[in-house]
Amino acid sequence: MQTSNSVVIIPTYNERENIENIIRAVFRLKEGFHILVIDDGSPDGTATIVKTLKDEFPYQLHLLERSGKLGLGTAYIAGFKWALDRNYAFIFEMDADFSHNPNDLPRLYEACANKKADVAVGSRYISGVNVVNWPMSRVLMSYFASKYVRFITRIPVMDTTAGFVCYRRTVLESIDLDRIRFKGYAFQIEMKFTSYKLGFQIVEVPIIFINRKLGTSKMSGGIFGEAFFGVIRLKINSWFHNYSKKL
């Protein structure tokens, strides 16, 4: 029974400290978003908490359980396909750890539903550097990573690595999701670059990004390495790819 046109996809791995609070925060919003949690076999019991909450929210809350830690990109691809099969019009990416404020979801929705954006990005860098409680080394790495991506790809987005995003259904229908190759940090870049090359309108909505207070970050040096070298490969591959929207 689907009674919302919007679903928020939240990938999880060991997020038991955050998952109930983030779910309840989203469901308190008047817009009536649904949630799909995609759990990669969290040994801390994250999925068990979600299953318990499903008794309270049987129509709004959904869960996909996967057998292991298979990567952020593959989790979102699975979520996108799930959402497309169920005819949601607006499909969101959001972290479980409150680094993305659920109260900003309506602003991303507004950009796509009423202001005709195809992709709305919750941007840390569109109005300065709006990051709280990150060490300066990580702020600089993230900021200059986005500048590097813009230099290589020429994509007109300030926060190319952002993971707080709303997609119109048409965007995800036009992207060959099985051809999205990156699994980690670079997944976010590839999705925005592909959307841009297909001619979709990308709008950045300013947000304040707050580093997690509970749980452990999943970032690693390998994730940044994938992004650094992957962007060059992404740009070169684009020279040999024919981009066309689904009408």
Coordinates of C-alpha atoms in Angstrom, one line a residue:
M1 CA 0.0 0.0 0.0
Q2 CA 1.9 3.1 -1.3
T3 CA 0.5 6.4 -0.1
S4 CA 3.5 8.7 -0.6
N5 CA 5.2 9.9 -3.8
S6 CA 8.6 10.1 -2.1
V7 CA 11.0 7.6 -0.5
V8 CA 14.2 8.3 1.5
I9 CA 16.8 5.6 1.0
I10 CA 19.1 5.1 4.0
P11 CA 22.0 2.6 3.7
T12 CA 23.2 1.3 7.0
Y13 CA 26.1 -0.7 8.4
N14 CA 26.4 -0.7 12.2
E15 CA 24.1 2.2 12.9
R16 CA 22.2 0.9 15.9
E17 CA 22.9 4.2 17.9
N18 CA 21.2 6.3 15.2
I19 CA 18.7 4.3 13.2
E20 CA 15.6 4.6 15.4
N21 CA 16.1 8.3 15.9
I22 CA 16.7 9.1 12.2
I23 CA 13.6 7.1 11.2
R24 CA 11.4 8.8 13.8
A25 CA 12.8 12.2 12.8
V26 CA 11.8 11.6 9.1
F27 CA 8.4 10.4 10.0
R28 CA 7.7 13.5 12.1
L29 CA 7.8 15.6 9.0
K30 CA 4.4 16.6 7.6
E31 CA 5.4 15.7 4.0
G32 CA 4.8 12.0 4.8
F33 CA 8.0 10.6 3.3
H34 CA 8.5 6.8 3.2
I35 CA 11.8 5.2 4.2
L36 CA 13.8 2.3 2.7
V37 CA 16.6 1.1 4.9
I38 CA 19.2 -1.0 3.1
D39 CA 21.3 -2.9 5.7
D40 CA 24.5 -4.6 4.7
G41 CA 24.4 -7.4 7.3
S42 CA 25.2 -5.1 10.3
P43 CA 26.5 -7.3 13.1
D44 CA 25.3 -4.8 15.7
G45 CA 21.6 -5.5 15.1
T46 CA 20.7 -2.4 13.1
A47 CA 18.2 -4.5 10.9
T48 CA 16.6 -6.0 14.0
I49 CA 15.7 -2.4 15.3
V50 CA 14.2 -1.6 11.9
K51 CA 12.1 -4.8 11.9
T52 CA 10.7 -3.8 15.3
L53 CA 9.8 -0.3 14.0
K54 CA 8.1 -1.8 11.0
D55 CA 5.4 -3.0 13.4
E56 CA 4.7 0.6 14.3
F57 CA 5.1 1.9 10.7
P58 CA 3.9 -0.9 8.5
Y59 CA 3.3 1.1 5.4
Q60 CA 5.9 3.8 5.6
L61 CA 9.0 1.8 6.6
H62 CA 10.7 -0.7 4.4
L63 CA 13.8 -2.8 4.8
L64 CA 16.2 -4.5 2.4
E65 CA 18.7 -6.8 4.0
R66 CA 21.9 -7.8 2.2
S67 CA 24.4 -10.5 3.1
G68 CA 27.5 -8.4 3.6
K69 CA 29.2 -5.0 3.3
L70 CA 28.8 -4.6 -0.5
G71 CA 29.5 -0.9 -0.9
L72 CA 27.5 2.4 -0.7
G73 CA 27.0 2.5 -4.5
T74 CA 25.5 -0.9 -4.8
A75 CA 23.2 -0.2 -1.9
Y76 CA 21.8 2.9 -3.5
I77 CA 21.5 1.1 -6.9
A78 CA 19.5 -1.6 -5.2
G79 CA 17.4 1.1 -3.5
F80 CA 16.8 3.0 -6.7
K81 CA 15.6 -0.2 -8.5
W82 CA 13.3 -1.0 -5.6
A83 CA 11.8 2.5 -5.6
L84 CA 11.3 2.6 -9.4
D85 CA 9.5 -0.7 -9.2
R86 CA 7.0 0.9 -6.8
N87 CA 6.4 4.1 -8.8
Y88 CA 7.8 6.7 -6.3
A89 CA 8.2 10.1 -8.1
F90 CA 11.0 11.5 -5.9
I91 CA 13.8 9.3 -4.5
F92 CA 16.2 10.6 -1.9
E93 CA 19.7 9.6 -0.6
M94 CA 20.4 10.3 3.0
D95 CA 22.9 9.2 5.7
A96 CA 21.7 7.5 8.9
D97 CA 24.0 9.4 11.2
F98 CA 22.3 12.8 11.3
S99 CA 25.1 14.4 9.3
H100 CA 22.2 15.2 7.0
N101 CA 19.5 17.0 8.9
P102 CA 16.1 15.4 8.2
N103 CA 14.5 18.8 8.4
D104 CA 16.2 19.7 5.1
L105 CA 14.3 16.9 3.2
P106 CA 11.3 19.2 2.5
R107 CA 13.7 21.8 1.0
L108 CA 15.1 19.2 -1.4
Y109 CA 11.6 18.0 -2.2
E110 CA 10.5 21.6 -2.9
A111 CA 13.3 22.1 -5.4
C112 CA 12.3 19.1 -7.4
A113 CA 8.5 19.0 -6.9
N114 CA 7.7 22.7 -7.2
K115 CA 10.8 24.5 -8.7
K116 CA 11.3 22.0 -11.5
A117 CA 14.9 20.8 -10.6
D118 CA 15.6 17.3 -11.8
V119 CA 18.3 16.7 -9.1
A120 CA 18.5 18.6 -5.9
V121 CA 21.8 18.3 -4.0
G122 CA 22.1 19.2 -0.3
S123 CA 25.2 21.2 -0.7
R124 CA 27.9 22.0 1.9
Y125 CA 29.8 24.4 -0.4
I126 CA 27.2 26.4 -2.4
S127 CA 27.2 29.2 0.2
G128 CA 30.7 29.0 1.7
V129 CA 31.9 26.0 3.7
N130 CA 29.1 24.7 5.9
V131 CA 30.6 21.8 7.8
V132 CA 30.5 21.4 11.6
N133 CA 32.8 19.2 13.7
W134 CA 35.0 17.9 11.0
P135 CA 38.8 18.1 11.5
M136 CA 40.3 20.8 9.2
S137 CA 42.2 18.1 7.2
R138 CA 39.0 16.4 6.2
V139 CA 37.2 19.7 5.4
L140 CA 40.1 20.6 3.1
M141 CA 40.2 17.2 1.5
S142 CA 36.5 17.2 0.8
Y143 CA 36.4 20.8 -0.5
F144 CA 39.4 20.4 -2.8
A145 CA 38.1 17.0 -4.0
S146 CA 35.0 18.8 -5.3
K147 CA 37.1 21.5 -6.9
Y148 CA 39.2 18.8 -8.6
V149 CA 36.1 17.0 -9.8
R150 CA 34.7 20.2 -11.3
F151 CA 38.1 20.9 -13.0
I152 CA 38.2 17.5 -14.6
T153 CA 34.5 17.0 -15.5
R154 CA 33.4 20.6 -15.9
I155 CA 30.2 19.7 -14.1
P156 CA 28.6 22.9 -12.7
V157 CA 28.1 21.6 -9.1
M158 CA 30.0 23.0 -6.1
D159 CA 29.5 19.9 -3.9
T160 CA 30.1 17.0 -6.3
T161 CA 30.7 14.4 -3.6
A162 CA 27.5 15.2 -1.6
G163 CA 25.4 12.3 -0.5
F164 CA 22.2 14.1 0.4
V165 CA 20.3 14.2 -2.9
C166 CA 16.7 14.1 -4.3
Y167 CA 16.2 12.6 -7.8
R168 CA 13.2 12.9 -9.9
R169 CA 12.1 9.5 -11.1
T170 CA 12.8 10.4 -14.7
V171 CA 16.5 10.9 -13.9
L172 CA 16.9 7.4 -12.5
E173 CA 14.9 5.9 -15.3
S174 CA 17.2 7.5 -17.9
I175 CA 20.4 6.3 -16.2
D176 CA 21.5 2.8 -17.0
L177 CA 22.0 1.8 -13.3
D178 CA 23.8 -1.4 -14.2
R179 CA 26.5 0.7 -15.8
I180 CA 27.3 2.7 -12.7
R181 CA 30.6 1.3 -11.6
F182 CA 31.8 3.0 -8.6
K183 CA 31.0 1.6 -5.2
G184 CA 32.3 4.1 -2.7
Y185 CA 32.9 7.9 -2.5
A186 CA 33.1 8.2 -6.3
F187 CA 29.5 6.8 -6.7
Q188 CA 28.1 10.2 -5.8
I189 CA 30.3 11.9 -8.4
E190 CA 29.3 9.4 -11.1
M191 CA 25.6 9.8 -10.5
K192 CA 25.8 13.6 -10.7
F193 CA 28.1 13.6 -13.7
T194 CA 25.8 11.2 -15.6
S195 CA 22.7 13.2 -14.7
Y196 CA 24.5 16.3 -16.0
K197 CA 25.6 14.6 -19.2
L198 CA 22.0 13.5 -19.8
G199 CA 21.0 17.2 -19.7
F200 CA 19.1 17.1 -16.4
Q201 CA 18.9 20.3 -14.3
I202 CA 20.9 20.0 -11.1
V203 CA 20.2 22.5 -8.3
E204 CA 22.2 22.9 -5.1
V205 CA 20.3 23.6 -1.9
P206 CA 22.5 25.0 0.9
I207 CA 22.7 22.8 4.0
I208 CA 24.8 22.6 7.1
F209 CA 26.6 19.3 7.4
I210 CA 27.3 18.1 11.0
N211 CA 29.7 15.3 11.6
R212 CA 28.2 12.3 13.3
K213 CA 28.0 12.2 17.1
L214 CA 27.3 8.5 17.5
G215 CA 28.8 5.5 15.7
T216 CA 31.8 5.1 13.6
S217 CA 32.6 6.8 10.2
K218 CA 32.8 4.4 7.2
M219 CA 35.3 6.7 5.3
S220 CA 38.7 5.2 4.3
G221 CA 41.7 6.2 2.2
G222 CA 40.7 3.7 -0.4
I223 CA 37.4 5.5 -0.9
F224 CA 39.2 8.8 -1.7
G225 CA 41.6 6.9 -3.9
E226 CA 38.7 5.5 -5.9
A227 CA 37.4 9.0 -6.4
F228 CA 40.7 10.6 -7.4
F229 CA 41.5 8.1 -10.1
G230 CA 38.0 7.3 -11.0
V231 CA 37.1 10.9 -12.1
I232 CA 39.7 10.7 -14.8
R233 CA 38.4 7.4 -16.0
L234 CA 34.9 8.8 -15.8
K235 CA 35.7 11.7 -18.0
I236 CA 37.6 9.6 -20.6
N237 CA 34.8 7.1 -20.8
S238 CA 32.3 9.9 -21.4
W239 CA 34.0 10.7 -24.7
F240 CA 32.8 7.3 -26.0
H241 CA 29.3 7.2 -24.5
N242 CA 26.1 8.4 -26.1
Y243 CA 23.9 10.1 -23.4
S244 CA 20.2 10.3 -24.0
K245 CA 17.2 10.9 -21.7
K246 CA 14.3 8.6 -21.4
L247 CA 11.3 10.5 -22.6

